[in-house]
Amino acid sequence: MDQTGLNSGPQAITGSEALMLALKAEGVETIFGYPGGSIMPVYDALYDYTRGPKKAFDHILVRHEQAATHAAEGYARVSGRVGVAIVTSGPGATNTLTGVADAMLDSTPIVVIAGQVPIGALGTDAFQEVDLVGVAQPISKWSYQIRHAEDIAWAVSRAFYIARSGRPGPVVLDFPKNAQVETVEFKAEHVDFIRSYVAYPKLSDEAVQQAAELINNAKRPLALVGQGVELAGAQEELKTFLEKADIPAGRTMLGLSALPSNHPLNVGMLGMHGNYAVNLKEQECDVLIAIGMRFSDRVTGNTKTYAKQAKVIHLDIDKSEIDKNVKTDVAVVADCKESLPAITALLQPASHKEWRESFKPLDEQERQQVIEPAIHPQDGPLLMGEVVNAVAELSPDDTVLVTDVGQNQLFSTRYFKYHHQRSICTSGGLGTMGYGMPAAIGATFAAQRTVVCFMGDGGFQMNIQELGTIMEQQAKVKMILLNNNYLGNVRQWQDMFWQRRKSFTKMLNPCYELIAQGYGIGYEAVTDRKDLHAAVGRMLATDGPFILECAIKEDDDVLPMTPPGKNVDDMMLSLS
């Protein structure tokens, strides 16, 4: 201040407070984190920014740093914004790496900010020192060490730009303690261009014309819809494209809510445990249009025989995905929010009724052999499919489905219904058990929507400590515990491919009712199907978190299934 007592210019503040202002400038509202020694100056600054006149953020104290990243992922997937996690150095930082890798494979925009020892101590094996930038670099879009307070504004803005632009992904900022306590005259920066980073490739008119020509001449076109459509906010552009050219569309697991379940051109879920007709028809179509998906091995099966009869059009924002797994005839490298309308403008209105009708006998075969027995069994123990179906029937249309990984994931994604965009959170590429509960916590802070989370007894226990976060926040997560006393997916593979040698997949489980009581969370158990719908209704009517434990048939198997390494049309409707 000058002699008059008025501000004469920017005031020097600590690097920790500069971080608060930089996060505020990026529009951050919710932070998931866990404090510790090397991030303590940041948490001291955060104290004032979570209460009182400076309040800018809600901070959610998780019980484990891995959960902070998964909660940030759930928040990002539902809100469409960048999720933020703040942790300390050493084990606090390394605990986030599973979440960082998960976010990288699933293109989820998060920023992880980790404390670090002062730069003068780097390389001395100081207490809780780890080379976070080096460790995180292969599994993140960008990892960077903020060595001085003067770099904070630039680094944070750059981090958020990289995380959310182009193909989204995780960014890791390593924040040494000296930079947290140094003073700096803060001025917010706005990074929206990096010379070496092309977030949005220029759309090729020639590629658009070539794609449109192939589609206009197609007799049996098939679209494969991935999460890229949702990341681009191109759901309406997708529907216009499909409807004009009358193209049936399958959806990847992460792309399930990009097209409503009840849309007439939706022909089901792709992949190893997807729907029968769409998987077989990939081997019959003459033009295959991949939109914002990466031809995962779980979709293609044996790539040597995959869709060899088809001309392949691949729409993707990431050039590195082109020809990586499946050879492309026409590559349209751009944001599909831009490329879909450009192609649609050149399409001739078409009708492919005979082609679409050819899916129906296969759909009916799956319905009779798999779906009806799974969701409407006549006797015996409860099945996962019927539990998912009951929850889907009674939940509001805008419900967010969160899953853990395993059979619970495969049953719930198959039998849930999707009516609104950004309605699914699941770990696709990394397949992270323990993802479900913290991701569901993040989802509850992203939108005022019902959040249901399906978990198996294995995944439930991997991050069971987050019941403490749910208790403290009263996060309205409806947890459906599908308890079969097995690591079910591994058990199924052991039965199918390993001579039924169930090596360490049987689980001795705790009393979940007592655990729920300990955390003050509502609980009910269902062992008889006559009680199922009423129990689901009570769970959904509860104003707060709830655990619904369902005693599931131990050898309930997920079908259909394409055995690993087999052709996509080798899909089995039964195990006999």
CSV table of C-alpha atoms in Angstrom, one decimal, residues 16-479:
chain,number,residue,atom,x,y,z
A,16,SER,CA,-0.1,-21.5,-1.7
A,17,GLU,CA,-2.6,-18.6,-1.9
A,18,ALA,CA,-1.6,-18.1,-5.5
A,19,LEU,CA,-2.6,-21.6,-6.1
A,20,MET,CA,-6.0,-20.9,-4.6
A,21,LEU,CA,-6.5,-17.9,-6.9
A,22,ALA,CA,-5.3,-19.8,-9.9
A,23,LEU,CA,-7.8,-22.6,-9.2
A,24,LYS,CA,-10.5,-20.0,-8.7
A,25,ALA,CA,-9.6,-18.4,-12.0
A,26,GLU,CA,-10.2,-21.8,-13.7
A,27,GLY,CA,-13.7,-22.0,-12.3
A,28,VAL,CA,-12.9,-24.8,-9.8
A,29,GLU,CA,-15.6,-25.4,-7.2
A,30,THR,CA,-15.0,-28.8,-5.8
A,31,ILE,CA,-11.7,-30.3,-4.6
A,32,PHE,CA,-11.1,-33.9,-3.4
A,33,GLY,CA,-8.0,-34.4,-1.3
A,34,TYR,CA,-6.0,-35.5,1.7
A,35,PRO,CA,-3.5,-33.4,3.6
A,36,GLY,CA,0.0,-34.2,4.7
A,37,GLY,CA,3.3,-32.6,5.5
A,38,SER,CA,4.5,-31.5,2.1
A,39,ILE,CA,1.2,-30.0,1.1
A,40,MET,CA,0.4,-28.4,4.5
A,41,PRO,CA,1.0,-24.8,3.3
A,42,VAL,CA,-1.6,-25.3,0.6
A,43,TYR,CA,-4.1,-26.8,3.1
A,44,ASP,CA,-3.5,-23.8,5.4
A,45,ALA,CA,-4.4,-21.5,2.5
A,46,LEU,CA,-7.3,-23.7,1.6
A,47,TYR,CA,-8.7,-23.2,5.1
A,48,ASP,CA,-9.7,-19.6,4.3
A,49,TYR,CA,-11.0,-20.5,0.8
A,50,THR,CA,-13.5,-23.1,2.1
A,51,ARG,CA,-15.2,-20.8,4.6
A,52,GLY,CA,-15.9,-17.2,5.4
A,53,PRO,CA,-15.8,-14.2,2.9
A,54,LYS,CA,-13.1,-15.9,0.7
A,55,LYS,CA,-15.0,-19.1,0.3
A,56,ALA,CA,-14.6,-20.4,-3.2
A,57,PHE,CA,-14.3,-24.2,-2.9
A,58,ASP,CA,-15.9,-27.2,-1.3
A,59,HIS,CA,-13.2,-29.6,-0.2
A,60,ILE,CA,-14.1,-33.2,0.2
A,61,LEU,CA,-11.8,-35.1,2.6
A,62,VAL,CA,-11.4,-38.6,1.3
A,63,ARG,CA,-9.9,-41.5,3.2
A,64,HIS,CA,-7.3,-42.5,0.7
A,65,GLU,CA,-5.5,-40.6,-2.1
A,66,GLN,CA,-6.5,-43.2,-4.7
A,67,ALA,CA,-10.1,-42.4,-3.9
A,68,ALA,CA,-9.4,-38.7,-4.4
A,69,THR,CA,-8.5,-39.3,-8.1
A,70,HIS,CA,-11.4,-41.6,-8.7
A,71,ALA,CA,-13.8,-39.1,-7.1
A,72,ALA,CA,-12.3,-36.4,-9.3
A,73,GLU,CA,-12.9,-38.8,-12.3
A,74,GLY,CA,-16.5,-39.3,-11.3
A,75,TYR,CA,-17.0,-35.6,-10.9
A,76,ALA,CA,-15.5,-34.9,-14.3
A,77,ARG,CA,-17.4,-37.6,-16.1
A,78,VAL,CA,-20.8,-36.4,-14.9
A,79,SER,CA,-20.2,-32.6,-14.9
A,80,GLY,CA,-18.1,-32.3,-18.0
A,81,ARG,CA,-15.6,-30.2,-16.0
A,82,VAL,CA,-12.1,-30.8,-14.8
A,83,GLY,CA,-11.9,-32.8,-11.6
A,84,VAL,CA,-9.3,-31.7,-9.0
A,85,ALA,CA,-7.4,-33.7,-6.4
A,86,ILE,CA,-4.8,-32.4,-3.9
A,87,VAL,CA,-2.5,-34.7,-2.0
A,88,THR,CA,0.8,-34.7,-0.2
A,89,SER,CA,4.2,-36.1,-1.5
A,90,GLY,CA,5.7,-39.6,-1.4
A,91,PRO,CA,3.1,-42.2,-0.7
A,92,GLY,CA,0.3,-39.6,-1.0
A,93,ALA,CA,1.4,-38.9,-4.5
A,94,THR,CA,2.1,-42.5,-5.6
A,95,ASN,CA,-1.3,-43.5,-4.2
A,96,THR,CA,-2.9,-41.3,-6.9
A,97,LEU,CA,-1.2,-43.1,-9.8
A,98,THR,CA,-3.8,-45.8,-10.3
A,99,GLY,CA,-6.4,-43.0,-10.8
A,100,VAL,CA,-4.1,-41.1,-13.1
A,101,ALA,CA,-3.6,-44.2,-15.3
A,102,ASP,CA,-7.3,-44.9,-15.2
A,103,ALA,CA,-8.1,-41.3,-16.3
A,104,MET,CA,-5.5,-41.5,-19.1
A,105,LEU,CA,-7.0,-44.7,-20.6
A,106,ASP,CA,-10.6,-43.4,-20.3
A,107,SER,CA,-9.8,-39.8,-21.5
A,108,THR,CA,-11.0,-38.2,-18.3
A,109,PRO,CA,-9.9,-34.6,-17.5
A,110,ILE,CA,-8.5,-34.4,-14.0
A,111,VAL,CA,-5.7,-32.3,-12.4
A,112,VAL,CA,-3.7,-33.9,-9.6
A,113,ILE,CA,-1.7,-31.5,-7.4
A,114,ALA,CA,0.8,-33.1,-5.2
A,115,GLY,CA,3.1,-31.7,-2.5
A,116,GLN,CA,6.9,-32.3,-2.9
A,117,VAL,CA,10.0,-31.7,-0.8
A,118,PRO,CA,11.7,-28.3,-1.3
A,119,ILE,CA,13.8,-28.2,-4.5
A,120,GLY,CA,17.0,-27.9,-2.4
A,121,ALA,CA,16.3,-31.4,-1.0
A,122,LEU,CA,15.4,-33.1,-4.3
A,123,GLY,CA,17.7,-36.0,-5.1
A,124,THR,CA,18.7,-36.5,-1.4
A,125,ASP,CA,16.2,-39.2,-0.7
A,126,ALA,CA,14.5,-36.8,1.7
A,127,PHE,CA,11.5,-38.0,3.7
A,128,GLN,CA,8.6,-38.7,1.4
A,129,GLU,CA,10.5,-37.7,-1.7
A,130,VAL,CA,9.6,-39.4,-5.0
A,131,ASP,CA,10.2,-38.4,-8.6
A,132,LEU,CA,6.5,-37.9,-9.3
A,133,VAL,CA,7.0,-36.2,-12.7
A,134,GLY,CA,9.2,-39.0,-13.9
A,135,VAL,CA,6.7,-41.7,-12.6
A,136,ALA,CA,3.6,-39.9,-13.9
A,137,GLN,CA,4.9,-38.9,-17.3
A,138,PRO,CA,4.1,-42.1,-19.2
A,139,ILE,CA,0.5,-42.3,-17.8
A,140,SER,CA,-0.6,-38.7,-18.0
A,141,LYS,CA,-1.1,-36.0,-20.7
A,142,TRP,CA,1.4,-33.7,-19.0
A,143,SER,CA,3.4,-33.8,-15.8
A,144,TYR,CA,5.2,-30.8,-14.5
A,145,GLN,CA,7.1,-29.6,-11.4
A,146,ILE,CA,6.3,-26.0,-10.2
A,147,ARG,CA,9.7,-25.1,-8.9
A,148,HIS,CA,9.0,-21.5,-8.0
A,149,ALA,CA,5.9,-19.4,-7.0
A,150,GLU,CA,6.2,-17.2,-10.0
A,151,ASP,CA,5.4,-20.2,-12.2
A,152,ILE,CA,2.1,-21.1,-10.5
A,153,ALA,CA,-0.4,-19.0,-12.6
A,154,TRP,CA,1.1,-20.2,-15.9
A,155,ALA,CA,1.4,-23.8,-14.8
A,156,VAL,CA,-2.1,-24.1,-13.4
A,157,SER,CA,-3.7,-22.5,-16.5
A,158,ARG,CA,-1.7,-24.7,-18.8
A,159,ALA,CA,-2.6,-27.8,-16.8
A,160,PHE,CA,-6.3,-27.1,-17.1
A,161,TYR,CA,-6.1,-26.3,-20.8
A,162,ILE,CA,-4.3,-29.5,-21.5
A,163,ALA,CA,-6.5,-31.6,-19.3
A,164,ARG,CA,-9.8,-30.5,-20.9
A,165,SER,CA,-8.9,-29.7,-24.5
A,166,GLY,CA,-8.7,-32.0,-27.4
A,167,ARG,CA,-8.8,-35.6,-26.2
A,168,PRO,CA,-9.1,-35.0,-22.5
A,169,GLY,CA,-6.9,-36.6,-19.9
A,170,PRO,CA,-5.0,-36.3,-16.6
A,171,VAL,CA,-2.4,-33.7,-15.7
A,172,VAL,CA,-0.1,-34.0,-12.7
A,173,LEU,CA,1.5,-31.0,-11.0
A,174,ASP,CA,4.3,-31.6,-8.6
A,175,PHE,CA,4.5,-28.7,-6.1
A,176,PRO,CA,7.7,-28.4,-4.0
A,177,LYS,CA,7.2,-26.9,-0.6
A,178,ASN,CA,9.5,-23.9,-1.3
A,179,ALA,CA,7.2,-22.8,-4.1
A,180,GLN,CA,4.2,-23.0,-1.7
A,181,VAL,CA,5.8,-20.7,0.9
A,182,GLU,CA,7.6,-18.2,-1.5
A,183,THR,CA,5.9,-14.9,-2.1
A,184,VAL,CA,4.8,-13.7,-5.5
A,185,GLU,CA,2.8,-10.8,-7.0
A,186,PHE,CA,0.0,-12.9,-8.4
A,187,LYS,CA,-1.6,-12.2,-11.8
A,188,ALA,CA,-3.9,-14.8,-13.3
A,189,GLU,CA,-2.9,-16.2,-16.7
A,190,HIS,CA,-5.1,-17.7,-19.4
A,191,VAL,CA,-3.4,-20.3,-21.5
A,192,ASP,CA,-5.4,-21.3,-24.6
A,193,PHE,CA,-2.6,-22.1,-27.1
A,194,ILE,CA,0.5,-24.2,-26.9
A,195,ARG,CA,2.7,-24.2,-30.0
A,196,SER,CA,3.7,-27.8,-29.8
A,197,TYR,CA,0.2,-29.0,-28.9
A,198,VAL,CA,-2.5,-29.2,-31.5
A,199,ALA,CA,-5.7,-29.9,-29.4
A,200,TYR,CA,-8.2,-29.5,-32.3
A,201,PRO,CA,-6.8,-30.8,-35.7
A,202,LYS,CA,-8.0,-29.0,-38.8
A,203,LEU,CA,-10.9,-30.9,-40.4
A,204,SER,CA,-10.0,-32.2,-43.9
A,205,ASP,CA,-12.7,-31.4,-46.5
A,206,GLU,CA,-11.3,-34.2,-48.6
A,207,ALA,CA,-11.7,-36.8,-45.8
A,208,VAL,CA,-15.3,-35.5,-45.2
A,209,GLN,CA,-16.1,-36.0,-48.8
A,210,GLN,CA,-14.6,-39.4,-48.9
A,211,ALA,CA,-16.5,-40.5,-45.8
A,212,ALA,CA,-19.8,-39.1,-47.1
A,213,GLU,CA,-19.3,-40.9,-50.4
A,214,LEU,CA,-18.7,-44.3,-48.8
A,215,ILE,CA,-21.8,-43.8,-46.5
A,216,ASN,CA,-24.0,-42.7,-49.4
A,217,ASN,CA,-23.0,-45.9,-51.4
A,218,ALA,CA,-23.3,-48.2,-48.4
A,219,LYS,CA,-25.9,-51.0,-48.3
A,220,ARG,CA,-25.2,-52.2,-44.8
A,221,PRO,CA,-23.6,-49.3,-42.8
A,222,LEU,CA,-23.0,-49.7,-39.1
A,223,ALA,CA,-21.9,-47.0,-36.6
A,224,LEU,CA,-19.8,-47.7,-33.5
A,225,VAL,CA,-20.3,-44.9,-31.0
A,226,GLY,CA,-17.8,-44.2,-28.3
A,227,GLN,CA,-17.3,-41.9,-25.4
A,228,GLY,CA,-15.7,-39.3,-27.7
A,229,VAL,CA,-19.2,-38.2,-28.7
A,230,GLU,CA,-20.0,-37.3,-25.1
A,231,LEU,CA,-16.6,-35.7,-24.5
A,232,ALA,CA,-17.3,-33.5,-27.5
A,233,GLY,CA,-20.9,-32.8,-26.5
A,234,ALA,CA,-22.0,-34.1,-29.9
A,235,GLN,CA,-25.0,-36.2,-28.9
A,236,GLU,CA,-27.5,-34.2,-31.0
A,237,GLU,CA,-25.1,-34.1,-33.9
A,238,LEU,CA,-24.8,-37.9,-33.7
A,239,LYS,CA,-28.6,-38.4,-33.8
A,240,THR,CA,-28.9,-36.1,-36.8
A,241,PHE,CA,-26.2,-38.0,-38.6
A,242,LEU,CA,-27.6,-41.5,-37.8
A,243,GLU,CA,-31.2,-40.5,-38.6
A,244,LYS,CA,-30.5,-38.9,-42.0
A,245,ALA,CA,-28.6,-41.9,-43.3
A,246,ASP,CA,-30.7,-44.5,-41.4
A,247,ILE,CA,-27.6,-46.1,-39.8
A,248,PRO,CA,-27.9,-48.6,-36.9
A,249,ALA,CA,-25.5,-47.8,-34.1
A,250,GLY,CA,-23.8,-49.9,-31.5
A,251,ARG,CA,-22.2,-48.2,-28.4
A,252,THR,CA,-19.0,-49.0,-26.5
A,253,MET,CA,-19.3,-49.4,-22.7
A,254,LEU,CA,-18.1,-45.8,-22.1
A,255,GLY,CA,-20.3,-44.5,-24.9
A,256,LEU,CA,-23.6,-46.1,-23.6
A,257,SER,CA,-25.3,-42.8,-22.7
A,258,ALA,CA,-24.2,-41.0,-26.0
A,259,LEU,CA,-27.3,-42.4,-27.6
A,260,PRO,CA,-30.5,-43.1,-25.6
A,261,SER,CA,-31.3,-46.8,-25.0
A,262,ASN,CA,-34.7,-46.3,-26.5
A,263,HIS,CA,-33.5,-44.7,-29.7
A,264,PRO,CA,-34.8,-46.7,-32.7
A,265,LEU,CA,-31.3,-46.9,-34.3
A,266,ASN,CA,-29.6,-48.1,-31.1
A,267,VAL,CA,-28.7,-51.7,-31.6
A,268,GLY,CA,-27.0,-52.4,-28.3
A,269,MET,CA,-23.6,-52.6,-26.6
A,270,LEU,CA,-20.5,-53.6,-28.4
A,271,GLY,CA,-17.8,-55.9,-27.0
A,272,MET,CA,-16.9,-59.1,-25.3
A,273,HIS,CA,-20.1,-59.1,-23.2
A,274,GLY,CA,-22.2,-56.8,-25.4
A,275,ASN,CA,-25.3,-57.6,-27.4
A,276,TYR,CA,-25.3,-60.6,-29.8
A,277,ALA,CA,-26.7,-59.0,-33.0
A,278,VAL,CA,-24.5,-55.9,-33.2
A,279,ASN,CA,-21.3,-58.0,-32.6
A,280,LEU,CA,-22.2,-60.5,-35.3
A,281,LYS,CA,-23.2,-57.7,-37.7
A,282,GLU,CA,-19.8,-56.1,-37.4
A,283,GLN,CA,-18.7,-59.0,-39.6
A,284,GLU,CA,-21.5,-58.4,-42.2
A,285,CYS,CA,-21.6,-54.6,-42.6
A,286,ASP,CA,-20.1,-53.1,-45.7
A,287,VAL,CA,-19.2,-49.7,-44.2
A,288,LEU,CA,-18.1,-49.4,-40.5
A,289,ILE,CA,-18.1,-45.9,-39.1
A,290,ALA,CA,-16.2,-45.6,-35.8
A,291,ILE,CA,-17.1,-42.4,-34.0
A,292,GLY,CA,-15.0,-41.3,-31.0
A,293,MET,CA,-13.8,-44.9,-30.1
A,294,ARG,CA,-10.5,-46.6,-30.1
A,295,PHE,CA,-11.1,-50.1,-31.3
A,296,SER,CA,-10.3,-51.7,-27.9
A,297,ASP,CA,-9.5,-55.4,-27.9
A,298,ARG,CA,-12.6,-55.9,-25.8
A,299,VAL,CA,-14.6,-54.6,-28.8
A,300,THR,CA,-12.8,-56.2,-31.7
A,301,GLY,CA,-11.8,-59.6,-30.5
A,302,ASN,CA,-9.2,-61.0,-32.9
A,303,THR,CA,-8.2,-58.0,-35.1
A,304,LYS,CA,-6.8,-60.3,-37.8
A,305,THR,CA,-10.4,-61.3,-38.7
A,306,TYR,CA,-12.3,-58.2,-37.6
A,307,ALA,CA,-14.6,-56.5,-40.1
A,308,LYS,CA,-12.3,-57.5,-43.1
A,309,GLN,CA,-15.3,-57.2,-45.5
A,310,ALA,CA,-16.0,-53.6,-44.5
A,311,LYS,CA,-14.7,-50.2,-45.5
A,312,VAL,CA,-13.7,-48.5,-42.3
A,313,ILE,CA,-14.3,-44.8,-41.6
A,314,HIS,CA,-12.7,-43.6,-38.3
A,315,LEU,CA,-13.7,-40.3,-36.7
A,316,ASP,CA,-11.4,-39.3,-33.9
A,317,ILE,CA,-9.8,-36.3,-32.5
A,318,ASP,CA,-6.6,-38.2,-31.7
A,319,LYS,CA,-4.5,-39.0,-34.8
A,320,SER,CA,-2.6,-41.6,-32.9
A,321,GLU,CA,-5.7,-43.8,-32.7
A,322,ILE,CA,-5.9,-44.0,-36.5
A,323,ASP,CA,-4.6,-47.4,-37.8
A,324,LYS,CA,-3.4,-48.3,-34.3
A,325,ASN,CA,-5.6,-51.4,-34.0
A,326,VAL,CA,-7.8,-51.5,-37.1
A,327,LYS,CA,-6.8,-50.4,-40.6
A,328,THR,CA,-8.8,-47.4,-41.7
A,329,ASP,CA,-9.9,-46.5,-45.2
A,330,VAL,CA,-10.9,-43.0,-44.4
A,331,ALA,CA,-9.7,-41.1,-41.4
A,332,VAL,CA,-11.5,-38.0,-40.3
A,333,VAL,CA,-9.3,-36.5,-37.6
A,334,ALA,CA,-11.2,-33.7,-35.8
A,335,ASP,CA,-13.5,-33.1,-33.0
A,336,CYS,CA,-16.7,-35.0,-33.9
A,337,LYS,CA,-18.8,-32.0,-32.9
A,338,GLU,CA,-17.3,-30.5,-36.1
A,339,SER,CA,-16.8,-33.6,-38.2
A,340,LEU,CA,-20.3,-35.2,-37.8
A,341,PRO,CA,-22.2,-32.1,-39.1
A,342,ALA,CA,-19.8,-31.7,-41.9
A,343,ILE,CA,-20.4,-35.3,-43.1
A,344,THR,CA,-24.1,-35.1,-42.4
A,345,ALA,CA,-24.4,-32.1,-44.7
A,346,LEU,CA,-23.1,-34.2,-47.6
A,347,LEU,CA,-25.3,-37.3,-46.9
A,348,GLN,CA,-28.3,-38.3,-49.0
A,349,PRO,CA,-31.3,-39.3,-47.0
A,350,ALA,CA,-31.4,-43.0,-47.0
A,351,SER,CA,-33.4,-46.0,-45.8
A,352,HIS,CA,-31.7,-49.3,-44.7
A,353,LYS,CA,-34.8,-51.0,-43.4
A,354,GLU,CA,-33.9,-54.5,-44.7
A,355,TRP,CA,-30.4,-54.2,-43.1
A,356,ARG,CA,-31.9,-53.0,-39.8
A,357,GLU,CA,-34.5,-55.7,-39.8
A,358,SER,CA,-31.8,-58.3,-40.1
A,359,PHE,CA,-30.7,-57.5,-36.5
A,360,LYS,CA,-34.1,-58.5,-35.1
A,361,PRO,CA,-33.9,-62.3,-35.3
A,362,LEU,CA,-30.5,-62.2,-33.5
A,363,ASP,CA,-31.9,-59.8,-30.9
A,364,GLU,CA,-34.8,-62.1,-30.3
A,365,GLN,CA,-32.5,-65.1,-30.0
A,366,GLU,CA,-30.5,-63.3,-27.3
A,367,ARG,CA,-33.7,-62.1,-25.6
A,368,GLN,CA,-35.1,-65.6,-25.3
A,369,GLN,CA,-31.8,-67.4,-24.4
A,370,VAL,CA,-30.1,-64.8,-22.2
A,371,ILE,CA,-32.0,-61.7,-21.3
A,372,GLU,CA,-35.3,-63.1,-20.1
A,373,PRO,CA,-33.8,-65.8,-18.0
A,374,ALA,CA,-31.4,-63.2,-16.5
A,375,ILE,CA,-34.0,-60.5,-15.6
A,376,HIS,CA,-37.1,-62.6,-15.0
A,377,PRO,CA,-35.9,-65.9,-13.5
A,378,GLN,CA,-38.6,-68.3,-12.3
A,379,ASP,CA,-36.8,-69.8,-9.3
A,380,GLY,CA,-33.5,-70.3,-7.6
A,381,PRO,CA,-31.2,-67.6,-6.0
A,382,LEU,CA,-31.2,-64.0,-7.0
A,383,LEU,CA,-29.4,-63.1,-10.2
A,384,MET,CA,-27.4,-60.0,-11.0
A,385,GLY,CA,-29.4,-59.2,-14.1
A,386,GLU,CA,-32.7,-59.1,-12.3
A,387,VAL,CA,-31.3,-56.8,-9.6
A,388,VAL,CA,-30.0,-54.4,-12.2
A,389,ASN,CA,-33.3,-54.5,-14.0
A,390,ALA,CA,-35.3,-53.8,-10.9
A,391,VAL,CA,-33.1,-50.7,-10.1
A,392,ALA,CA,-33.3,-49.5,-13.7
A,393,GLU,CA,-37.1,-49.8,-13.7
A,394,LEU,CA,-37.6,-47.8,-10.5
A,395,SER,CA,-34.8,-45.2,-10.9
A,396,PRO,CA,-35.5,-41.7,-12.4
A,397,ASP,CA,-34.7,-41.3,-16.1
A,398,ASP,CA,-31.7,-39.0,-15.4
A,399,THR,CA,-30.1,-41.5,-12.9
A,400,VAL,CA,-26.3,-41.8,-13.2
A,401,LEU,CA,-25.0,-45.4,-13.2
A,402,VAL,CA,-21.7,-45.9,-11.5
A,403,THR,CA,-20.1,-49.3,-11.5
A,404,ASP,CA,-17.1,-51.0,-10.0
A,405,VAL,CA,-15.2,-53.6,-12.1
A,406,GLY,CA,-16.1,-57.3,-12.7
A,407,GLN,CA,-19.4,-59.1,-13.2
A,408,ASN,CA,-21.2,-56.2,-11.5
A,409,GLN,CA,-19.9,-53.9,-14.2
A,410,LEU,CA,-20.9,-56.2,-17.1
A,411,PHE,CA,-24.4,-56.9,-15.8
A,412,SER,CA,-25.2,-53.4,-14.8
A,413,THR,CA,-24.0,-51.7,-18.0
A,414,ARG,CA,-25.9,-54.3,-20.1
A,415,TYR,CA,-29.2,-54.0,-18.3
A,416,PHE,CA,-29.4,-50.4,-17.2
A,417,LYS,CA,-31.3,-47.9,-19.3
A,418,TYR,CA,-29.8,-44.6,-20.5
A,419,HIS,CA,-32.0,-41.6,-21.2
A,420,HIS,CA,-29.7,-38.6,-20.6
A,421,GLN,CA,-26.1,-37.8,-21.6
A,422,ARG,CA,-23.3,-38.3,-19.1
A,423,SER,CA,-25.1,-41.1,-17.3
A,424,ILE,CA,-22.4,-43.7,-16.9
A,425,CYS,CA,-19.2,-43.8,-14.9
A,426,THR,CA,-17.2,-46.9,-15.1
A,427,SER,CA,-13.5,-47.9,-15.4
A,428,GLY,CA,-13.1,-49.1,-19.0
A,429,GLY,CA,-9.5,-49.2,-20.2
A,430,LEU,CA,-7.7,-49.9,-16.9
A,431,GLY,CA,-10.5,-52.0,-15.3
A,432,THR,CA,-9.8,-50.7,-11.8
A,433,MET,CA,-11.5,-52.6,-9.0
A,434,GLY,CA,-12.2,-50.1,-6.2
A,435,TYR,CA,-13.2,-47.4,-8.7
A,436,GLY,CA,-17.0,-47.5,-8.0
A,437,MET,CA,-17.5,-46.1,-4.5
A,438,PRO,CA,-15.2,-43.0,-4.8
A,439,ALA,CA,-16.3,-42.3,-8.4
A,440,ALA,CA,-19.9,-42.4,-7.1
A,441,ILE,CA,-19.0,-39.9,-4.4
A,442,GLY,CA,-17.6,-37.6,-7.1
A,443,ALA,CA,-20.7,-38.0,-9.2
A,444,THR,CA,-23.0,-36.8,-6.4
A,445,PHE,CA,-21.1,-33.5,-6.3
A,446,ALA,CA,-21.3,-33.1,-10.1
A,447,ALA,CA,-25.0,-32.8,-10.5
A,448,GLN,CA,-28.3,-33.0,-8.6
A,449,ARG,CA,-29.1,-36.5,-10.0
A,450,THR,CA,-29.8,-39.9,-8.4
A,451,VAL,CA,-26.5,-41.9,-8.3
A,452,VAL,CA,-26.6,-45.7,-8.1
A,453,CYS,CA,-23.4,-47.6,-7.8
A,454,PHE,CA,-23.2,-51.4,-8.4
A,455,MET,CA,-20.3,-53.2,-6.7
A,456,GLY,CA,-19.2,-56.8,-6.2
A,457,ASP,CA,-18.1,-57.9,-2.8
A,458,GLY,CA,-14.4,-57.8,-4.0
A,459,GLY,CA,-14.5,-54.2,-5.4
A,460,PHE,CA,-16.6,-53.0,-2.5
A,461,GLN,CA,-13.8,-53.9,0.0
A,462,MET,CA,-11.0,-52.4,-2.1
A,463,ASN,CA,-12.0,-48.8,-1.2
A,464,ILE,CA,-14.4,-49.6,1.7
A,465,GLN,CA,-12.8,-46.8,3.8
A,466,GLU,CA,-14.6,-44.3,1.6
A,467,LEU,CA,-17.8,-45.2,3.5
A,468,GLY,CA,-16.2,-42.7,5.9
A,469,THR,CA,-16.3,-40.0,3.2
A,470,ILE,CA,-19.9,-40.9,2.4
A,471,MET,CA,-20.8,-40.7,6.1
A,472,GLU,CA,-19.1,-37.3,6.6
A,473,GLN,CA,-20.5,-35.7,3.5
A,474,GLN,CA,-23.9,-37.6,3.6
A,475,ALA,CA,-23.3,-38.2,-0.1
A,476,LYS,CA,-26.5,-39.6,-1.5
A,477,VAL,CA,-24.9,-42.7,-3.1
A,478,LYS,CA,-27.2,-45.7,-3.5
A,479,MET,CA,-24.9,-48.7,-3.2
